[in-house]
PDB file of C-alpha atoms in Angstrom:
ATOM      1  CA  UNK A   1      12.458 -31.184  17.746  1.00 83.00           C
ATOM      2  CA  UNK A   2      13.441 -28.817  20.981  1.00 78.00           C
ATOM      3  CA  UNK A   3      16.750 -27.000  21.222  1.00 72.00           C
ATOM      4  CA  UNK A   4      18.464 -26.274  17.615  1.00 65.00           C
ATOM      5  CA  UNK A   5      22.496 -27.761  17.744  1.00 68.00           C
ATOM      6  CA  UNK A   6      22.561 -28.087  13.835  1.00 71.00           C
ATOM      7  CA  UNK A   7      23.776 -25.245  11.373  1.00 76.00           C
ATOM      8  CA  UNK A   8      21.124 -24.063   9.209  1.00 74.00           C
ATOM      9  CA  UNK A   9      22.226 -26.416   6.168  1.00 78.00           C
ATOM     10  CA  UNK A  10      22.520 -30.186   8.373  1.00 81.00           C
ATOM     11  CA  UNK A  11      19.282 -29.109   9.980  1.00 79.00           C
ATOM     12  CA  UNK A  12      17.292 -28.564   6.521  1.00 79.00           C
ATOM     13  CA  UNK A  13      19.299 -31.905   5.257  1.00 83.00           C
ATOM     14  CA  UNK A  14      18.206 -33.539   8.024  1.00 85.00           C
ATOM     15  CA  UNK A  15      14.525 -32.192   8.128  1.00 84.00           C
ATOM     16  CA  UNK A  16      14.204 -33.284   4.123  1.00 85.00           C
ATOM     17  CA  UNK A  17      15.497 -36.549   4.973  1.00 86.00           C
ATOM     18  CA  UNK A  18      12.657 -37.228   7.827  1.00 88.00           C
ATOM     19  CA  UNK A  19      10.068 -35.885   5.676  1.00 87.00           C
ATOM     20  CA  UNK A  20      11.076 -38.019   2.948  1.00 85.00           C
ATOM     21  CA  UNK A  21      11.131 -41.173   5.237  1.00 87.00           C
ATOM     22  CA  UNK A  22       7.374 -40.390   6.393  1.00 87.00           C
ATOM     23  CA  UNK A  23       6.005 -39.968   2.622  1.00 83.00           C
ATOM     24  CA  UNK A  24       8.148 -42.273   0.614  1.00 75.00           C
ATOM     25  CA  UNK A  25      11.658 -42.326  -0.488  1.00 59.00           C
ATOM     26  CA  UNK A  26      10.564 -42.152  -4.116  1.00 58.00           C
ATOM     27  CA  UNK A  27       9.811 -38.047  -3.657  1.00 55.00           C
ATOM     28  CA  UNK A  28      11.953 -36.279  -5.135  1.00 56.00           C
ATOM     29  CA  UNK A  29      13.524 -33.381  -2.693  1.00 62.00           C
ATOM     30  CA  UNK A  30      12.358 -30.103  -4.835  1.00 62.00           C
ATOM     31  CA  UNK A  31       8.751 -31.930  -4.619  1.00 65.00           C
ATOM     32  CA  UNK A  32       9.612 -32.200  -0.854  1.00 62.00           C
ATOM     33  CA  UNK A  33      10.433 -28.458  -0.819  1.00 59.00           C
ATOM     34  CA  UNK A  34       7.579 -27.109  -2.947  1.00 66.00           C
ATOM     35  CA  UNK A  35       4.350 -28.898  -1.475  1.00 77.00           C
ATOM     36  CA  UNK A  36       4.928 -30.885   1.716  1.00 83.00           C
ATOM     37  CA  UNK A  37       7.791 -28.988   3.438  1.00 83.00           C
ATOM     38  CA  UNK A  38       5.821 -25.519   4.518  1.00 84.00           C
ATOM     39  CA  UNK A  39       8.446 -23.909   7.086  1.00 82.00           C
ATOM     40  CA  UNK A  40      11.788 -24.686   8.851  1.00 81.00           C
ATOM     41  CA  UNK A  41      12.674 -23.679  12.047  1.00 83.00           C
ATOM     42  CA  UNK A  42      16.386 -23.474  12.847  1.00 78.00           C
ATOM     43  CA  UNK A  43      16.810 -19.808  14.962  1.00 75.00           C
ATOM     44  CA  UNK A  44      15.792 -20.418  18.225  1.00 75.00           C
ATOM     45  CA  UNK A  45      14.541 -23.913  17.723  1.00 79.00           C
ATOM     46  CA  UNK A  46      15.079 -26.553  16.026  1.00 82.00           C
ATOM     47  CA  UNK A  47      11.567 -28.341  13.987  1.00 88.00           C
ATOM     48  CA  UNK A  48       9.432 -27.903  10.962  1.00 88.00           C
ATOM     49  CA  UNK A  49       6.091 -27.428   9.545  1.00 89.00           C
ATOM     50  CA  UNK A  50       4.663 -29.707   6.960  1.00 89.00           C
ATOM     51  CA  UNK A  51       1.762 -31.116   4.765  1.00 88.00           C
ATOM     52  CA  UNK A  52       1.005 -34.413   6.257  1.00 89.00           C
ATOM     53  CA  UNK A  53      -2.030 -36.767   6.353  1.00 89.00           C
ATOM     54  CA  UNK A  54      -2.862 -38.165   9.742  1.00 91.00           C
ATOM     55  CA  UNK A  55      -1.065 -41.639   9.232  1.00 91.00           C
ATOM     56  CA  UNK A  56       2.125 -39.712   8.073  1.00 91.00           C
ATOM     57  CA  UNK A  57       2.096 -37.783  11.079  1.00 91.00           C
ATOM     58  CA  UNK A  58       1.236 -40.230  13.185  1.00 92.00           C
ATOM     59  CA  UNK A  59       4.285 -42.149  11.899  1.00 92.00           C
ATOM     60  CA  UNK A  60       6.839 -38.828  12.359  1.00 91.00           C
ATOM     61  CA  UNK A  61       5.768 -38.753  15.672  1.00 91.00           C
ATOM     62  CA  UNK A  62       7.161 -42.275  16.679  1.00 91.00           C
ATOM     63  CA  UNK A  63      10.329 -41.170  15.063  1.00 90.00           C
ATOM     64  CA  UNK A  64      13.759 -40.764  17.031  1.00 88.00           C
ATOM     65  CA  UNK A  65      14.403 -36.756  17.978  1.00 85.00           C
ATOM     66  CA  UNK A  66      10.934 -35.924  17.958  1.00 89.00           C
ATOM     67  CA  UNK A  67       9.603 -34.283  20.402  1.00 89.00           C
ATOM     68  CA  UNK A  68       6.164 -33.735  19.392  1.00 90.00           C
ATOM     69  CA  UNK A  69       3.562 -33.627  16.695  1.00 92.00           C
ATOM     70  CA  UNK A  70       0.376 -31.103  16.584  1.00 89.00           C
ATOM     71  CA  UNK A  71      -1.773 -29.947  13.549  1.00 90.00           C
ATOM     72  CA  UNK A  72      -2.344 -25.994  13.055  1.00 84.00           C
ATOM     73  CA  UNK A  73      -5.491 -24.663  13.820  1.00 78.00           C
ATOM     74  CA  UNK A  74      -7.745 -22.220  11.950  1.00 67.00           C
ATOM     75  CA  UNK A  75      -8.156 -19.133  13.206  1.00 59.00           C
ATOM     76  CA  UNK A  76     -10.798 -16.339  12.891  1.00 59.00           C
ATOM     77  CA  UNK A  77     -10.087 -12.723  13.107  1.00 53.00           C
ATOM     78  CA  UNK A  78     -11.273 -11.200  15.827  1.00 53.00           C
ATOM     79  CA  UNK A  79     -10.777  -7.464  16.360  1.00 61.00           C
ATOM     80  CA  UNK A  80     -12.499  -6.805  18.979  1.00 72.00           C
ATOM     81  CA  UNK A  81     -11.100  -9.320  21.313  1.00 74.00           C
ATOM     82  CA  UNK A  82      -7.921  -8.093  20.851  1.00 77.00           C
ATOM     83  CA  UNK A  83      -7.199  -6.636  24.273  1.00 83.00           C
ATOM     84  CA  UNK A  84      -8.996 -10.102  25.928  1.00 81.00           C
ATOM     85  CA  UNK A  85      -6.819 -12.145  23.682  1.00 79.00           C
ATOM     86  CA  UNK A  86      -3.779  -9.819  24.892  1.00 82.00           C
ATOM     87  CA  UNK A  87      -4.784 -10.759  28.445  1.00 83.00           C
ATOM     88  CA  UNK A  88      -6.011  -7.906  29.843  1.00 82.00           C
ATOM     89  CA  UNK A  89      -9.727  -7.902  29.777  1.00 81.00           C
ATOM     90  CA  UNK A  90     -12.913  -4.794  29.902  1.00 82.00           C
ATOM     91  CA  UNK A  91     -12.936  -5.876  33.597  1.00 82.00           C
ATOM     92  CA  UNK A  92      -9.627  -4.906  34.598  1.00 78.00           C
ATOM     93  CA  UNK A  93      -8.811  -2.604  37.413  1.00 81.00           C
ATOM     94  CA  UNK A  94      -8.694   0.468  35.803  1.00 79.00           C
ATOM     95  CA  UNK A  95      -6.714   3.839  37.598  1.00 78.00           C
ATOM     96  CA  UNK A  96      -8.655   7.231  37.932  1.00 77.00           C
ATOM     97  CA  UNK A  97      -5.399   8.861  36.726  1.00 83.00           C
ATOM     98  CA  UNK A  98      -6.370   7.241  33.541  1.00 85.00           C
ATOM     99  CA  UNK A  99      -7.557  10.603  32.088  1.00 85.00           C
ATOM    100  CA  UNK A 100      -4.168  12.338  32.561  1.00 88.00           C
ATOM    101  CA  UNK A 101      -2.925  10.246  30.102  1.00 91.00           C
ATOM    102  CA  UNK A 102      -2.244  11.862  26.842  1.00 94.00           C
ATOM    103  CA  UNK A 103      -1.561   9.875  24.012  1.00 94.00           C
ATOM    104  CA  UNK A 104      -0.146  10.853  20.574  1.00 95.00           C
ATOM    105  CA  UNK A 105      -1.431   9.778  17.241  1.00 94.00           C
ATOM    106  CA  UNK A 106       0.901  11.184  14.051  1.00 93.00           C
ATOM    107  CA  UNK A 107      -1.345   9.682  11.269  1.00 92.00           C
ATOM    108  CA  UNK A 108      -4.331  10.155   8.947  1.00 90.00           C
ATOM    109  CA  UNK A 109      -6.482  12.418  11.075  1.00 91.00           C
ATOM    110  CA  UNK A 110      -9.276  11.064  12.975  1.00 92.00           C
ATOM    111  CA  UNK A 111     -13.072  11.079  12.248  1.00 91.00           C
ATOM    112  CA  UNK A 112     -14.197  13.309  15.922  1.00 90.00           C
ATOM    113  CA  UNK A 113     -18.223  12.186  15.154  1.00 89.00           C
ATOM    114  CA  UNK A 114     -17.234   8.489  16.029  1.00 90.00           C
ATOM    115  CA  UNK A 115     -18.782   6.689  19.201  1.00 89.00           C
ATOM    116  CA  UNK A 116     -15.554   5.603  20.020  1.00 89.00           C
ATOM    117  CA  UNK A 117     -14.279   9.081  20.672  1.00 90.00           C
ATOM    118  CA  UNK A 118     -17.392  10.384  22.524  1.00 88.00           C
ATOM    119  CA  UNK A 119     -16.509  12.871  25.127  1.00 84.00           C
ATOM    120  CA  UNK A 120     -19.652  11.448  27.684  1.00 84.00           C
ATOM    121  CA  UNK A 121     -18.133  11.176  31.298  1.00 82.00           C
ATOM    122  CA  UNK A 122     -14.843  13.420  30.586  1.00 84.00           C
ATOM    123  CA  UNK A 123     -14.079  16.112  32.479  1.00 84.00           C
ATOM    124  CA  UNK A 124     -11.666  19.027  31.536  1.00 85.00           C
ATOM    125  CA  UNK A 125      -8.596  18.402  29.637  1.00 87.00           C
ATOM    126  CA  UNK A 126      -5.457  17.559  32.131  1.00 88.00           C
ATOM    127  CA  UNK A 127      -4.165  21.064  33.314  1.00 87.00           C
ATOM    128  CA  UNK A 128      -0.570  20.066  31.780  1.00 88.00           C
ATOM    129  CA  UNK A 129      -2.087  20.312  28.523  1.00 90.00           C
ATOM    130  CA  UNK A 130      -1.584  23.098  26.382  1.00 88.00           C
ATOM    131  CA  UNK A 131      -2.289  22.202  22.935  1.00 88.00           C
ATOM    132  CA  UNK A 132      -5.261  23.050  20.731  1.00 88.00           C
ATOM    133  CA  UNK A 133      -7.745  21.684  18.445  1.00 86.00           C
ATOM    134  CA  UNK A 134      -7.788  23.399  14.914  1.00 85.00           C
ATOM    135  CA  UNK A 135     -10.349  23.418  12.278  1.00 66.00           C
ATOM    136  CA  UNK A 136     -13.864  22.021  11.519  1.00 67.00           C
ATOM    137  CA  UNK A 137     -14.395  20.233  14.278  1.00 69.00           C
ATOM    138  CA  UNK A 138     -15.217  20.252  18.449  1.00 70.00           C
ATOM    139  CA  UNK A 139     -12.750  18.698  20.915  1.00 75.00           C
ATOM    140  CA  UNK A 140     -13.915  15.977  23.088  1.00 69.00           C
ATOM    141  CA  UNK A 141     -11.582  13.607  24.750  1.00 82.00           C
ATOM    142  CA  UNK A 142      -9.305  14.108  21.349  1.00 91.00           C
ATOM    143  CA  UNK A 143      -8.364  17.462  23.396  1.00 92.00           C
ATOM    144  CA  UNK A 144      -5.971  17.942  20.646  1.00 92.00           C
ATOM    145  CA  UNK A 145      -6.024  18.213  16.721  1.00 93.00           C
ATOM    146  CA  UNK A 146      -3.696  19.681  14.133  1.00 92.00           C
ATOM    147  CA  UNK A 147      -3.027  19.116  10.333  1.00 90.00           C
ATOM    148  CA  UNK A 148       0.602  19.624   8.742  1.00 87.00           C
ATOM    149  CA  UNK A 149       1.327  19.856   4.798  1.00 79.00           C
ATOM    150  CA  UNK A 150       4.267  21.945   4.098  1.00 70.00           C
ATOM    151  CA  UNK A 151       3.759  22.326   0.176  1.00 69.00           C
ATOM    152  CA  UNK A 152       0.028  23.122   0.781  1.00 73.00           C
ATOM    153  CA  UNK A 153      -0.935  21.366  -1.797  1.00 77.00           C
ATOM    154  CA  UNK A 154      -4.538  19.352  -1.399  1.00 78.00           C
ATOM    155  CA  UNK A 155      -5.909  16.110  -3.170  1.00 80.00           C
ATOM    156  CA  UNK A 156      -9.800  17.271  -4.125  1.00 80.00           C
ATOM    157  CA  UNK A 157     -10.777  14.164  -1.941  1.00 79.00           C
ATOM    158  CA  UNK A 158      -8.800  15.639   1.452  1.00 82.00           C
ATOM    159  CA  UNK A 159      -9.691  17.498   3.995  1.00 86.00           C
ATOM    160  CA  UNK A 160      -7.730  20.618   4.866  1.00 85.00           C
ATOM    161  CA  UNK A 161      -7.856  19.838   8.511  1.00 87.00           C
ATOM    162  CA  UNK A 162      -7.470  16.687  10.996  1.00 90.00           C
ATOM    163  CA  UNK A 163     -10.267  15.301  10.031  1.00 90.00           C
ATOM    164  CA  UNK A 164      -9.725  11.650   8.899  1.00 90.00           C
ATOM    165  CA  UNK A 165      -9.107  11.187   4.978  1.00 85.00           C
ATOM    166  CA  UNK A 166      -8.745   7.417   4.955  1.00 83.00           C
ATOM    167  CA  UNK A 167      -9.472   5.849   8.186  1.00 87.00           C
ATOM    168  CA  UNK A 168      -6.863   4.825   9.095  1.00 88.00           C
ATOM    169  CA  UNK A 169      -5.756   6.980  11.813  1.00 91.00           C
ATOM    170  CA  UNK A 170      -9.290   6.252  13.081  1.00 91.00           C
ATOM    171  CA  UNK A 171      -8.805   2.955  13.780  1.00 88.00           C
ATOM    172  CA  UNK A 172      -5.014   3.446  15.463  1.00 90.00           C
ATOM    173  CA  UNK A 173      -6.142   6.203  17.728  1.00 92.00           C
ATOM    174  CA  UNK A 174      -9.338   3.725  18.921  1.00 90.00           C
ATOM    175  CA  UNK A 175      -6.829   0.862  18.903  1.00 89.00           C
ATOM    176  CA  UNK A 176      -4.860   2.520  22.029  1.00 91.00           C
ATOM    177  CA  UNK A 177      -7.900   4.503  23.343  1.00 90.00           C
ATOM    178  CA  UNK A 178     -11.249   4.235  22.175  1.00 89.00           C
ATOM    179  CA  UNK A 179     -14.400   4.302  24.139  1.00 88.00           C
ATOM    180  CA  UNK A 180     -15.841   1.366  25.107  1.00 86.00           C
ATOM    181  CA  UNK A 181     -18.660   0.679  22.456  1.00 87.00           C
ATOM    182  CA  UNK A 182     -20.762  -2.385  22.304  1.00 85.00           C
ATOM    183  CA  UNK A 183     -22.214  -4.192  19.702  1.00 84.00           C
ATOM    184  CA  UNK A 184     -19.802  -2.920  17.548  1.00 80.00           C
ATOM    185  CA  UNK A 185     -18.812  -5.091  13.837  1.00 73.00           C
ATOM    186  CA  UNK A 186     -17.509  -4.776  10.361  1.00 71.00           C
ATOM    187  CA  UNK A 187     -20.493  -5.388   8.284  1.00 72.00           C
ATOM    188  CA  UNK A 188     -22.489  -7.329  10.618  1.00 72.00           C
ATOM    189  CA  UNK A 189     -19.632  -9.583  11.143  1.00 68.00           C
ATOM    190  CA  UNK A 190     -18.325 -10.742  14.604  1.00 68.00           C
ATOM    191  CA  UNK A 191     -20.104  -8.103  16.927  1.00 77.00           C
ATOM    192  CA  UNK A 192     -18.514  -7.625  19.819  1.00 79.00           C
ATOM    193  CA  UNK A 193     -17.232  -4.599  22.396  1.00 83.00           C
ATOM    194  CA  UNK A 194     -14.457  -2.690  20.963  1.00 84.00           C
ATOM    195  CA  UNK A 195     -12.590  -1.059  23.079  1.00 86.00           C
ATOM    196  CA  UNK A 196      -9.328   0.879  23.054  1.00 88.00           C
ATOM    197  CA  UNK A 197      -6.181  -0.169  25.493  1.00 88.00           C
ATOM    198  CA  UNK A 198      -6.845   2.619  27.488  1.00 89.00           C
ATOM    199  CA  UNK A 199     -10.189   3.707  27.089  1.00 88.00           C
ATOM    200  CA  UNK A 200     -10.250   6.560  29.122  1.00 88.00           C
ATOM    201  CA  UNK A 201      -7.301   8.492  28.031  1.00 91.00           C
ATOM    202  CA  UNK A 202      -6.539  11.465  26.254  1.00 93.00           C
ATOM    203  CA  UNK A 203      -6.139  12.277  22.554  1.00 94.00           C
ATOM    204  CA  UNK A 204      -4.218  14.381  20.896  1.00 95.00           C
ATOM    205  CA  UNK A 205      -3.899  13.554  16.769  1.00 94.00           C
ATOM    206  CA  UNK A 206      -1.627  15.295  14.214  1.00 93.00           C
ATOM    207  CA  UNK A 207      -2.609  14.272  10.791  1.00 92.00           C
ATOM    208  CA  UNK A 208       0.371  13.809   8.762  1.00 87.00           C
ATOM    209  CA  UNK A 209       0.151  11.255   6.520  1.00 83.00           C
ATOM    210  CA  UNK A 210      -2.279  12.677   3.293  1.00 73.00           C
ATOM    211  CA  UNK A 211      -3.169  11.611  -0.037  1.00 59.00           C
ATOM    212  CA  UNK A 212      -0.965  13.630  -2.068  1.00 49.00           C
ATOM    213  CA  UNK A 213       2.429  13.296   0.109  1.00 43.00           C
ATOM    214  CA  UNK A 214       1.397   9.647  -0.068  1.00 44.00           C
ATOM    215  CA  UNK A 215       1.871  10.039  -4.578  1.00 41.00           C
ATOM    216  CA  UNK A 216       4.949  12.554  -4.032  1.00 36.00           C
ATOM    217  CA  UNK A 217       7.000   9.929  -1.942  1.00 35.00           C
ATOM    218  CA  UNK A 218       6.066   6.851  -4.441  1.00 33.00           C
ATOM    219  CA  UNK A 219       7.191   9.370  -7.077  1.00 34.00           C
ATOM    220  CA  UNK A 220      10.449  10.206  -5.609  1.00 33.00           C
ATOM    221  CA  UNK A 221      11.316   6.736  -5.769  1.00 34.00           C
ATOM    222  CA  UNK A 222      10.263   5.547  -8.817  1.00 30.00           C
ATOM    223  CA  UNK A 223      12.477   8.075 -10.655  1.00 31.00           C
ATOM    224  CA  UNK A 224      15.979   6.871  -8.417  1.00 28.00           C
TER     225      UNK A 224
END
């Protein structure tokens, strides 16, 4: 309905009121409200989102202050076309100063073995870096790797090093600069080349988010 000039409560009257025009003057409002009217927009523009057949929005759309009418669309997840989607596609110019860059992960470790974070084609760590890899693993392009627990106290299921518990610092470190790996899917499921934003960068993870912190903080609040 373009550019919002309404306070929040004449643009909802005003929205209810159209709606109710379109499907029949005999609905009541909270039935409006609870099944047909989905979302109102009233920030930075002024329109809603509702349940209509095709003749009922075919009919809003001839109506005066509208500016136009389109159905949603389903849409399919698609992790590995998020950089593509994002506009910036696996044959972008890409710098050779790429593997200077150092990024930091503070998460749930990272799982080294992964194809994402081979080390094939790297050369030496950048000469600015000083940091080290601890523990039971090798560094490869993650030229960096520590674990942090200051009571020291371990879950049997954790590992008492960087090494991912969960996955999910995995998937955030490949998410800004994983290897490119093709044919990659989730359970045969949309295969596709993943690919991190900056695939040739540098990693350096510090696992701080573990099993047993993750209890001791939901503990701490549920006694406030």
């Amino acid at each position: 309905m373009g550019h919002n000039t309404l306070d929040d409560a004449s643009a909802s009257s005003l929205h209810l009121s159209m709606l109710q025009q379109v499907i029949g003057r005999d609905s009541a409002n909270h039935m409006l409200q609870r099944y047909n009217m989905l979302q109102r927009y009233t920030k930075s523009f002024h329109g809603f989102a509702a349940r209509l057949t095709e003749e009922e929005a075919a009919k809003l759309s001839g109506m005066e202050g509208i500016v136009s009418v389109f159905p949603s669309r389903m849409n399919k997840m698609a992790t590995t076309s998020s950089w593509d989607f994002l506009g910036f596609p696996i044959t972008a110019k890409r710098s050779t100063k790429e593997s200077d860059i150092i990024i930091g992960v503070f998460d749930s470790g990272i799982w080294p073995e992964s194809p994402t974070f081979s080390d094939k084609g790297y050369g030496p760590p950048p000469a600015k870096w000083k940091g080290i890899c601890e523990a039971n693993f090798t560094c490869n392009n993650i030229i960096g790797a520590r674990h942090f627990k200051a009571d020291g106290m371990y879950d049997p299921k954790e590992f008492k090093s960087p090494r991912d518990d969960d996955g999910h610092g995995s998937h955030t470190a490949s998410t800004a600069a994983g290897n490119i790996v093709s044919n990659a899917n989730l359970l045969s499921l949309h295969s596709g080349t993943a690919r991190g934003g900056v695939p040739r960068a540098r990693i350096v993870v510090y696992k701080i988010c573990c099993t047993t912190r993750k209890k001791a903080i939901t503990g701490a609040k549920s006694r406030r």
